[in-house]
mmCIF file of C-alpha atoms and ligand atoms in Angstrom:
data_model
loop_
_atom_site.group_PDB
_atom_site.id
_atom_site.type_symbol
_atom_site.label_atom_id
_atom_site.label_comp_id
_atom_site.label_asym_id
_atom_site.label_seq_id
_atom_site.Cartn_x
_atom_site.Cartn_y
_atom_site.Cartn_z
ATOM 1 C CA UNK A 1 0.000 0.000 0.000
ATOM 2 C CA UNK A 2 1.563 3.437 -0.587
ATOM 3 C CA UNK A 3 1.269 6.623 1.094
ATOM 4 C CA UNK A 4 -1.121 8.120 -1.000
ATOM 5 C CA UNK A 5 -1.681 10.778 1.812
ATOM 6 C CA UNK A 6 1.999 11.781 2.097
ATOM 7 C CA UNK A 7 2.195 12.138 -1.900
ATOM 8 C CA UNK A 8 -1.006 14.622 -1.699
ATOM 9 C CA UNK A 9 0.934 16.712 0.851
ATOM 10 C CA UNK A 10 4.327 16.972 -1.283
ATOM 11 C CA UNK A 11 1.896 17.848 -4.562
ATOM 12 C CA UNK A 12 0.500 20.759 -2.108
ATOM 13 C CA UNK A 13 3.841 21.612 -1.914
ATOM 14 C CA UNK A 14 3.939 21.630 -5.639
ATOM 15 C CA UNK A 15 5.982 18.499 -5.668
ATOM 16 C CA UNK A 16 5.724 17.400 -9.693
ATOM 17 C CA UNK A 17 7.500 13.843 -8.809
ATOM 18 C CA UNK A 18 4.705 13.248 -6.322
ATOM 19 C CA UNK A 19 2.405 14.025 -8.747
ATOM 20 C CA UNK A 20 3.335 11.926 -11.664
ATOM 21 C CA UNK A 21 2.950 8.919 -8.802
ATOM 22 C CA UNK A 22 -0.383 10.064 -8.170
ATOM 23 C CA UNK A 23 -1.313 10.411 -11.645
ATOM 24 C CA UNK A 24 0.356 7.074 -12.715
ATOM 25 C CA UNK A 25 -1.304 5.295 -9.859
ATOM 26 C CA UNK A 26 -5.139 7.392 -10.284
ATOM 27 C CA UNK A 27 -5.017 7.800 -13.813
ATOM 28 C CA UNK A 28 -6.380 4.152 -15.014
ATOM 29 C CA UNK A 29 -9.494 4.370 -12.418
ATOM 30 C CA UNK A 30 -10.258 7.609 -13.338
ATOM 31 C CA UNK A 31 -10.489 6.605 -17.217
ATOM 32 C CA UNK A 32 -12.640 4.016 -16.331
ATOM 33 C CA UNK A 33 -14.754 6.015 -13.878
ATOM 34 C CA UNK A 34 -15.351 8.684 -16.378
ATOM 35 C CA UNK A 35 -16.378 5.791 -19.050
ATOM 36 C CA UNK A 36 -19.245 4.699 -16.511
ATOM 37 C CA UNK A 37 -20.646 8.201 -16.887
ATOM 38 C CA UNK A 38 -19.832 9.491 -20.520
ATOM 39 C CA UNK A 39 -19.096 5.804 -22.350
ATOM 40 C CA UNK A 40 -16.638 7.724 -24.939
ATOM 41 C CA UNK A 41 -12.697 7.439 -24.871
ATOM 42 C CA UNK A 42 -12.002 10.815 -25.805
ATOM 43 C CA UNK A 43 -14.305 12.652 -23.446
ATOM 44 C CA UNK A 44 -13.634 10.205 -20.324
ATOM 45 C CA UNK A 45 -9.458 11.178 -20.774
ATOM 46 C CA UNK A 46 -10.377 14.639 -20.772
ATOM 47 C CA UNK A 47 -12.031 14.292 -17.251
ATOM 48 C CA UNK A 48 -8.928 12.456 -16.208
ATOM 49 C CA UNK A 49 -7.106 15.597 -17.521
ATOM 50 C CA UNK A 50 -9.407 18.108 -15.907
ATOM 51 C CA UNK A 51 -9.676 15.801 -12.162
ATOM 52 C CA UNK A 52 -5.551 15.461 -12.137
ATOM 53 C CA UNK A 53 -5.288 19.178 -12.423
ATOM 54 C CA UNK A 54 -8.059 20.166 -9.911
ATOM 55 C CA UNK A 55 -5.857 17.918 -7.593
ATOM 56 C CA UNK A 56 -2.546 19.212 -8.262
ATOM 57 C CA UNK A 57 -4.416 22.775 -7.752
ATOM 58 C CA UNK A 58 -6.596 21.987 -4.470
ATOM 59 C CA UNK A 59 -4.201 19.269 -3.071
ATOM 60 C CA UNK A 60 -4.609 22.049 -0.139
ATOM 61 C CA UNK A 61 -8.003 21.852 1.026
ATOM 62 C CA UNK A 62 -7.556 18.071 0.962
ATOM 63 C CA UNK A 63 -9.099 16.837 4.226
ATOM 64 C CA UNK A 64 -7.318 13.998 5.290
ATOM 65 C CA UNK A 65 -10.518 12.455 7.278
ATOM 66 C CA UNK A 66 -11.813 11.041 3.903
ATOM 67 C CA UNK A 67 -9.761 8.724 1.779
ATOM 68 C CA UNK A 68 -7.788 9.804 -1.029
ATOM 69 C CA UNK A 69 -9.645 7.656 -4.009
ATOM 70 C CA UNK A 70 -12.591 8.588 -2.588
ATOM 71 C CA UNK A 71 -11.465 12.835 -2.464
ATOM 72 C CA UNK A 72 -10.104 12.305 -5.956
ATOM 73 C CA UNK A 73 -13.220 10.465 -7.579
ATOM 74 C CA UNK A 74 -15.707 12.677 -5.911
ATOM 75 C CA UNK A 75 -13.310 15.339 -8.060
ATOM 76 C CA UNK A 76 -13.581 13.381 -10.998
ATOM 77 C CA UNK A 77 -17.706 13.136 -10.966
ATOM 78 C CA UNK A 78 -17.961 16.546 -10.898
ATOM 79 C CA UNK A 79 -16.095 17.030 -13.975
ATOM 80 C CA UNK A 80 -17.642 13.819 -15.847
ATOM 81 C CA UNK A 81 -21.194 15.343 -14.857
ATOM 82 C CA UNK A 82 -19.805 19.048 -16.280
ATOM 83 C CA UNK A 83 -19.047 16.970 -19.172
ATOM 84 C CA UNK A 84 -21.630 15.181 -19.914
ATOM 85 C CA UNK A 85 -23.948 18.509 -19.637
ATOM 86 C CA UNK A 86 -21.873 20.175 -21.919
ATOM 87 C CA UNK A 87 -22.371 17.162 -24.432
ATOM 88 C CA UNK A 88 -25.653 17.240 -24.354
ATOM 89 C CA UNK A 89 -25.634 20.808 -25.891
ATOM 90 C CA UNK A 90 -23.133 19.677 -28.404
ATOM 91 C CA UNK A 91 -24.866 19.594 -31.691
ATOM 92 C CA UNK A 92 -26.049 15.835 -32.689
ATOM 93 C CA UNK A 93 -23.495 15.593 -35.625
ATOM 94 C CA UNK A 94 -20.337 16.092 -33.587
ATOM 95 C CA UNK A 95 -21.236 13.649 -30.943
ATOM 96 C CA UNK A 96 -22.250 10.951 -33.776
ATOM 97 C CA UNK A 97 -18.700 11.434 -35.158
ATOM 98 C CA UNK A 98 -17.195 10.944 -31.752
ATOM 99 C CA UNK A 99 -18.362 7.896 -31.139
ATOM 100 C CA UNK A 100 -17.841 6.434 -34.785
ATOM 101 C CA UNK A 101 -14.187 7.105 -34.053
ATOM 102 C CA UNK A 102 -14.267 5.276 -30.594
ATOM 103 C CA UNK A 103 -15.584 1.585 -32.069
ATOM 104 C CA UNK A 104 -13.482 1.852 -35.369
ATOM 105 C CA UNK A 105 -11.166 -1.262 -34.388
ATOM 106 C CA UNK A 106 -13.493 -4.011 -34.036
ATOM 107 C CA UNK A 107 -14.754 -5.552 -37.492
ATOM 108 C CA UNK A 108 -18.119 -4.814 -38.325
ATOM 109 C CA UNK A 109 -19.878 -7.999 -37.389
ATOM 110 C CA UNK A 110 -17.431 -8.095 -34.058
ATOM 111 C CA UNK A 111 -19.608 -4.691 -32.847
ATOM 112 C CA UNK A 112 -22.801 -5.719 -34.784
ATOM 113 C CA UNK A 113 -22.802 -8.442 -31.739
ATOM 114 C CA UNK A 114 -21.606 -7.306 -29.531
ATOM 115 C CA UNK A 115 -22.937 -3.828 -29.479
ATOM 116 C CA UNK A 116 -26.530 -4.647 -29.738
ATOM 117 C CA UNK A 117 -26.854 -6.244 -26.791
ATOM 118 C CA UNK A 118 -24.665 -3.587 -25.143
ATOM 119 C CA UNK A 119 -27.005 -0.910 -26.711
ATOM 120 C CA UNK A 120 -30.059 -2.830 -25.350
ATOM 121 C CA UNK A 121 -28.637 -2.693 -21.595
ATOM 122 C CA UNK A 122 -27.284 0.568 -22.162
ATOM 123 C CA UNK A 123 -30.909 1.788 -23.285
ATOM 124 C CA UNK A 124 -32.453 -0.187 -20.330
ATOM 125 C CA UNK A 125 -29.834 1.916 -17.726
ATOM 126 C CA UNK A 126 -31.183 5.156 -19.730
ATOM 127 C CA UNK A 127 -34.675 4.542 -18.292
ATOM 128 C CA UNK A 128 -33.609 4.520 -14.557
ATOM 129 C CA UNK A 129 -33.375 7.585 -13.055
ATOM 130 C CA UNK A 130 -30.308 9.279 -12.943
ATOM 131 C CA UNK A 131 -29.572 8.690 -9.103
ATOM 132 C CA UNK A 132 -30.181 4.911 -9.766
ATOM 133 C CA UNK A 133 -28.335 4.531 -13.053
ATOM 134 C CA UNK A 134 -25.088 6.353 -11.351
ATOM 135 C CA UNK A 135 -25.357 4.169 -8.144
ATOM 136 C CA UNK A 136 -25.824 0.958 -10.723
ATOM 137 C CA UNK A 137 -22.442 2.013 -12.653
ATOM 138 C CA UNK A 138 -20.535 2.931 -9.393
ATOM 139 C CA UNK A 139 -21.489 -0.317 -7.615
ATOM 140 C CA UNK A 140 -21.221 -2.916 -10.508
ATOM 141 C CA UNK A 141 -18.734 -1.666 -13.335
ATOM 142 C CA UNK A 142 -16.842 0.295 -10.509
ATOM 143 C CA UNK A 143 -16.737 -2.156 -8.082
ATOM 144 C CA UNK A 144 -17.124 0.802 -5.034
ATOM 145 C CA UNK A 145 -17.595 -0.433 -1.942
ATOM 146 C CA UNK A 146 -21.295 1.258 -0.222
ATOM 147 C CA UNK A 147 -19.230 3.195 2.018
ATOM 148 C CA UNK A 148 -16.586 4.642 -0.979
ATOM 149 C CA UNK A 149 -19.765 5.451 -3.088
ATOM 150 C CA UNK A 150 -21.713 7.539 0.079
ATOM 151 C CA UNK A 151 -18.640 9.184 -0.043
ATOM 152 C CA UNK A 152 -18.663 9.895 -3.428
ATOM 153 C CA UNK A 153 -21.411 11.642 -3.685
ATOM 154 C CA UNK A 154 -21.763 12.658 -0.253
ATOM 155 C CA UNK A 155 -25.354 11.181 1.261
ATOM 156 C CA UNK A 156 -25.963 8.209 4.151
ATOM 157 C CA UNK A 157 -24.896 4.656 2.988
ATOM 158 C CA UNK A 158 -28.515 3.668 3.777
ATOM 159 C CA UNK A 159 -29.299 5.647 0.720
ATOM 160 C CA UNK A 160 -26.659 3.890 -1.659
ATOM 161 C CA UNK A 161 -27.876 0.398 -0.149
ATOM 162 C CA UNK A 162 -31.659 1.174 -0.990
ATOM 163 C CA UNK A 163 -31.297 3.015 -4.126
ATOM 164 C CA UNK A 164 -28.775 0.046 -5.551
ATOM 165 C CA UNK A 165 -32.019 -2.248 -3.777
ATOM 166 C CA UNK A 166 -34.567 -0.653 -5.931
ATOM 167 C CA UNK A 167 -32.505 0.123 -8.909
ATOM 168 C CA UNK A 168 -31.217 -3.393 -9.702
ATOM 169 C CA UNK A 169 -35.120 -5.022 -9.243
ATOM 170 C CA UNK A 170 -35.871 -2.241 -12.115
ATOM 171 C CA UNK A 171 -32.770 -3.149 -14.009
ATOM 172 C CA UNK A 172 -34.328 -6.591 -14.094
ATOM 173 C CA UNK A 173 -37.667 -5.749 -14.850
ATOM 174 C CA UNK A 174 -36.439 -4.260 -18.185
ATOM 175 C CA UNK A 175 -34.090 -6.277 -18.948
ATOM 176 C CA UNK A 176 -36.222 -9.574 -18.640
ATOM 177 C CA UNK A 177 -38.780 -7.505 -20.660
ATOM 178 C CA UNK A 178 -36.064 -7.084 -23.647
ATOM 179 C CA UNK A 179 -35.299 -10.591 -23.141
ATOM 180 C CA UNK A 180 -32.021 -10.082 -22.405
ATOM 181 C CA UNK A 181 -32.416 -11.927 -18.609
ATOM 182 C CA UNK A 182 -34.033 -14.421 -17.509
ATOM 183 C CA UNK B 1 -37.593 -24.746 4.240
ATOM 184 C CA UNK B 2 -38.561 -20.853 4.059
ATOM 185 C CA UNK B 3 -36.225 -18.644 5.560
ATOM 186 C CA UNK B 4 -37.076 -15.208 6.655
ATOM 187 C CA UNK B 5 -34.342 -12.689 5.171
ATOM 188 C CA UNK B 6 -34.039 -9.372 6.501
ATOM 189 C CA UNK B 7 -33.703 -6.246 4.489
ATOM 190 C CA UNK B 8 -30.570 -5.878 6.194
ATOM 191 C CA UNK B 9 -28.984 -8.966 4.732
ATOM 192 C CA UNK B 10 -30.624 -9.054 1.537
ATOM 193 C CA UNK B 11 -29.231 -5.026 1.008
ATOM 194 C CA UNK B 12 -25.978 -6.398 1.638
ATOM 195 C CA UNK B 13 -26.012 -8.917 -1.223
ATOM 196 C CA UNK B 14 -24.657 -6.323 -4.251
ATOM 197 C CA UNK B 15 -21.737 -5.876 -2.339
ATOM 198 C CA UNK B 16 -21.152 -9.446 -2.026
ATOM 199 C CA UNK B 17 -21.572 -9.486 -5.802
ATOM 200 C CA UNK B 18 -18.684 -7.125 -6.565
ATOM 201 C CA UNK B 19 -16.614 -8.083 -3.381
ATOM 202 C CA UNK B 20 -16.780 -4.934 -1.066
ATOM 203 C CA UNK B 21 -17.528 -6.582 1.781
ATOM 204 C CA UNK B 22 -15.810 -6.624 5.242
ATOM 205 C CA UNK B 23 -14.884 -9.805 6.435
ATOM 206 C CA UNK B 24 -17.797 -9.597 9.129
ATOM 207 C CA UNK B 25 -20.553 -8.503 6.950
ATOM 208 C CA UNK B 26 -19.244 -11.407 4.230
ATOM 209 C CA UNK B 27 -19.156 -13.974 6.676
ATOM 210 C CA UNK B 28 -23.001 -12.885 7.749
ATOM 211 C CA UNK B 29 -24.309 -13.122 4.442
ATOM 212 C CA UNK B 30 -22.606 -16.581 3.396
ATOM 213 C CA UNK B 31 -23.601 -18.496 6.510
ATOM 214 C CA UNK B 32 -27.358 -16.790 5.674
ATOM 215 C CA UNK B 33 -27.033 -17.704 1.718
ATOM 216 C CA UNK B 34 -26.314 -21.535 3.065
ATOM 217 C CA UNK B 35 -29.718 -22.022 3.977
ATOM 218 C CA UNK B 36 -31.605 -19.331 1.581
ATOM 219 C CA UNK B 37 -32.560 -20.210 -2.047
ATOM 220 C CA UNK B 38 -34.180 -16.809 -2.345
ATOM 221 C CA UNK B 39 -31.212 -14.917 -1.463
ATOM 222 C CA UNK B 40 -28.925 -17.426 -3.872
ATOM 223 C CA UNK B 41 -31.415 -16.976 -6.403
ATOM 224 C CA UNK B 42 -31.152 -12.993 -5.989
ATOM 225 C CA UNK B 43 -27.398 -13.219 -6.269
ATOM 226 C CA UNK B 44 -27.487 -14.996 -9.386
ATOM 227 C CA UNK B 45 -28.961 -12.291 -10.529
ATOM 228 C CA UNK B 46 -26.763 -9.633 -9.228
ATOM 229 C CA UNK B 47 -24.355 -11.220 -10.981
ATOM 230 C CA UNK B 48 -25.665 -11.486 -14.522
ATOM 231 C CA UNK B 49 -26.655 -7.590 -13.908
ATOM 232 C CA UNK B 50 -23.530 -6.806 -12.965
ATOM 233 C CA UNK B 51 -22.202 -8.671 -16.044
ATOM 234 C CA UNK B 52 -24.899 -6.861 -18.242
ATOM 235 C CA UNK B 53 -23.281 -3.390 -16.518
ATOM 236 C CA UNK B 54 -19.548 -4.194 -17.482
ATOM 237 C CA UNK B 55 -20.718 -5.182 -20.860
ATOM 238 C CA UNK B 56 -22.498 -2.082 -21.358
ATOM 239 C CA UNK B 57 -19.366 0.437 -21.467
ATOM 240 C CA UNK B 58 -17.002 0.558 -24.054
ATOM 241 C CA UNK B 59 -13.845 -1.051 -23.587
ATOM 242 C CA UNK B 60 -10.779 1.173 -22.480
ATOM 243 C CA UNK B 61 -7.089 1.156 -23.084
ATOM 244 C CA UNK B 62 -5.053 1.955 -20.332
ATOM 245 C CA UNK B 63 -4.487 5.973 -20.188
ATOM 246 C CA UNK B 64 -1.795 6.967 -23.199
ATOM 247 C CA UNK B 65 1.641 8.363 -22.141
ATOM 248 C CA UNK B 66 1.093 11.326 -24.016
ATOM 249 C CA UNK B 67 -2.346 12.010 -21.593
ATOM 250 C CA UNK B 68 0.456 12.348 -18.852
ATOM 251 C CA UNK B 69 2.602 14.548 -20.481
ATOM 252 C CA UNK B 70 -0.483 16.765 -21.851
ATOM 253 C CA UNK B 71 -1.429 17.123 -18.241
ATOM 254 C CA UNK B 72 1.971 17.837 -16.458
ATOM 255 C CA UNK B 73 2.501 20.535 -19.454
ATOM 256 C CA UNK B 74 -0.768 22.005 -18.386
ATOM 257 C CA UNK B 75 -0.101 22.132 -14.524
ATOM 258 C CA UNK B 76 3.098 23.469 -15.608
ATOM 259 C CA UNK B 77 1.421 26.427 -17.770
ATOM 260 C CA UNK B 78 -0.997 27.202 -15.491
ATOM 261 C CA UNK B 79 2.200 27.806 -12.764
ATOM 262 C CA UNK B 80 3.922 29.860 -15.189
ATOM 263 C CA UNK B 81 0.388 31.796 -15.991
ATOM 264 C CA UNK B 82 0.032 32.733 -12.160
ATOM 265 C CA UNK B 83 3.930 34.298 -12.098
ATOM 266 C CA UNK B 84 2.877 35.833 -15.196
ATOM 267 C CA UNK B 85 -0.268 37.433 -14.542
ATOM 268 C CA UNK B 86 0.898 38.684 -10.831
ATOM 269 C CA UNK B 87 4.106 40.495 -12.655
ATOM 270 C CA UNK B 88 1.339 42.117 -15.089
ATOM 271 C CA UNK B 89 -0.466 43.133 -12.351
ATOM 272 C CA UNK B 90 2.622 44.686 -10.263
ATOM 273 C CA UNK B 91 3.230 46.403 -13.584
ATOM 274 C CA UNK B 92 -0.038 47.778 -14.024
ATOM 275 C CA UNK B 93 -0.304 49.098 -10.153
ATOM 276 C CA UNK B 94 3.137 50.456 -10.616
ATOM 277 C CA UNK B 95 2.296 51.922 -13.541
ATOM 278 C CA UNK B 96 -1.160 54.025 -12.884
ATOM 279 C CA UNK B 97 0.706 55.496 -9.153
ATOM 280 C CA UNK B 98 3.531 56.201 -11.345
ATOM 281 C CA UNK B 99 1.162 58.687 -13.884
ATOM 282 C CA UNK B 100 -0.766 59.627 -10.725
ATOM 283 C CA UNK B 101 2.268 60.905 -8.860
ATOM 284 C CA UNK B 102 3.283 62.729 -12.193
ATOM 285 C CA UNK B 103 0.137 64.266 -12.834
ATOM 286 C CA UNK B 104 0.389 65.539 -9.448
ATOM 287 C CA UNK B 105 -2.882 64.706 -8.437
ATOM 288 C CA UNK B 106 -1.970 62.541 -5.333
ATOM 289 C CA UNK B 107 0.294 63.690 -2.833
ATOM 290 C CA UNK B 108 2.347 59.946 -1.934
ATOM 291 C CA UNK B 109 3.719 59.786 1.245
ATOM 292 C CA UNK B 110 7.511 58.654 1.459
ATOM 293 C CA UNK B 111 6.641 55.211 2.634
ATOM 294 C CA UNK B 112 3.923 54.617 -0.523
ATOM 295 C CA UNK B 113 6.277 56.501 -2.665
ATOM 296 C CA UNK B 114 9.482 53.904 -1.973
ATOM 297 C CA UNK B 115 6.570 51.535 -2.543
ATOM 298 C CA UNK B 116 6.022 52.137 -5.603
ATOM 299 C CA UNK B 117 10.188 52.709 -6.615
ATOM 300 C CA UNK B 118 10.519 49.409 -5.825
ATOM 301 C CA UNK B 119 7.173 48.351 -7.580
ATOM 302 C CA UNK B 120 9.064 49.974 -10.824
ATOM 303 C CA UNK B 121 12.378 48.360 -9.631
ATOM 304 C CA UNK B 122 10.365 44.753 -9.672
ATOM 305 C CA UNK B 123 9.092 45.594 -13.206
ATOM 306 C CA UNK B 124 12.014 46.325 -14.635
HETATM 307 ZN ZN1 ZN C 201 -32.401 -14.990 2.296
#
């Protein structure tokens, strides 16, 4: 385990090695964080851009009674939700192109497959809310602990417990209707 | 057999999908899935949602080397853009008591006036 506190006090200190650790070791969770929220490579390592910067400028205020993954995604949700508003007033076209460019590797009948039935769970997440889609994506493509994702975005673990209660017996209402569970 | 299941334990079971759990709470929830088909049958399904989930993003490489050197350059800037934007600012306060005192309109006392000579001494 390393001393992720200690390296959050040298990058206060403006401490560039400390922060190329912290980047090195934050950098790969952060990508896939920002995927669970904006599902688009080039977007998602923006917000890893934006979140390591916010920490190298507010590794100050860090408080050192939370955890550091937990300070630094809480950083990173913030900017993946400014993101993904900011999207959604990008014009249709753009966002189209975007994600052309993000599946161009796999062969044609490789994303046919595969992507349909991604599409069809991605469109079943799309009808939960928004606070029970986000808790779905933290708890089971994250892999967050309850505790790490009350942190995250700051309400009683009760709350996460419930809402990933209720959310996942939705989840499976739609997704047995689309066939896609049984 | 039917086994009552509290909320308690059955909230408990999503995190035993993805492996969150303290040794405690996992320990509590496998001796309880032992006896419970109802709470077995609920993680089964956990775990083809959660399966569903993962599938459901795009697949990611690991972050490129040039996204770290993009980001370091841009700390680096935004450093040099504070230093800067302070000696800009030291130039420009300099600058409007220096046409003040020449215009005469504002009598500087010696203390504001070695002020601003070394204000002018910074910029320069
Ligand atoms: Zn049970």
């Amino acid at each position: 385990m390393h001393d992720e506190i200690a390296w959050v006090r040298q990058v206060a200190q403006g401490d560039e090695r400390a922060f190329e650790r912290l980047f090195r070791c934050y950098a790969p969770r952060i990508l896939r964080f920002a995927m669970s929220y904006l599902n688009d490579p080039a977007h998602a390592e923006e917000v890893v851009q934006e979140t390591m910067i916010a920490v190298w400028k507010s590794a100050k205020e860090y408080k050192e009674q939370s955890q550091v993954s937990t300070w630094i995604l809480g950083i990173a949700r913030n900017k993946a939700l400014d993101c993904a508003r900011a999207r959604q007033r990008e014009p249709e076209f753009l966002r189209e192109k975007l994600d052309r460019r993000a599946s161009a590797r796999a062969t044609p009948e490789q994303i046919a497959q595969r992507d349909s039935q991604a599409e069809r769970v991605r469109s079943a997440l799309e009808k939960l809310s928004p606070e029970h889609r986000e808790v779905m994506m933290l708890a089971f493509y994250n892999e967050l602990s309850y505790s790490e994702i009350a942190q995250i975005l700051n309400c009683p673990e009760g709350t996460v417990k419930s809402r990933v209660y209720y959310a996942k017996e939705q989840l499976k209402k739609l997704l047995s209707e689309g066939g896609e569970m049984l | 057999m039917r086994l009552r299941c509290s909320q308690e334990l059955r909230e408990l079971l999503p995190w035993y999908a993805n492996n969150t759990l303290t040794e405690e709470e996992r320990a509590k929830v496998e001796a309880h899935l032992a006896r419970c088909e109802r709470c077995q049958q609920e993680l089964r399904e956990l775990r083809q949602i959660k399966e569903l989930v993962v599938l459901s993003v795009k697949s990611v490489p690991e972050p490129s080397e040039e996204l770290f050197s993009r980001t370091v350059e841009r700390t680096r800037s935004q450093g040099r853009h504070t230093i800067a934007q302070l000696s800009w600012q030291i130039f420009a306060l300099g600058f409007s008591l220096g046409v003040l005192y020449e215009r005469g309109r504002v009598r500087l006392e010696p203390e504001i006036e070695a002020f601003g000579w070394e204000l002018k001494r910074r910029k320069g």
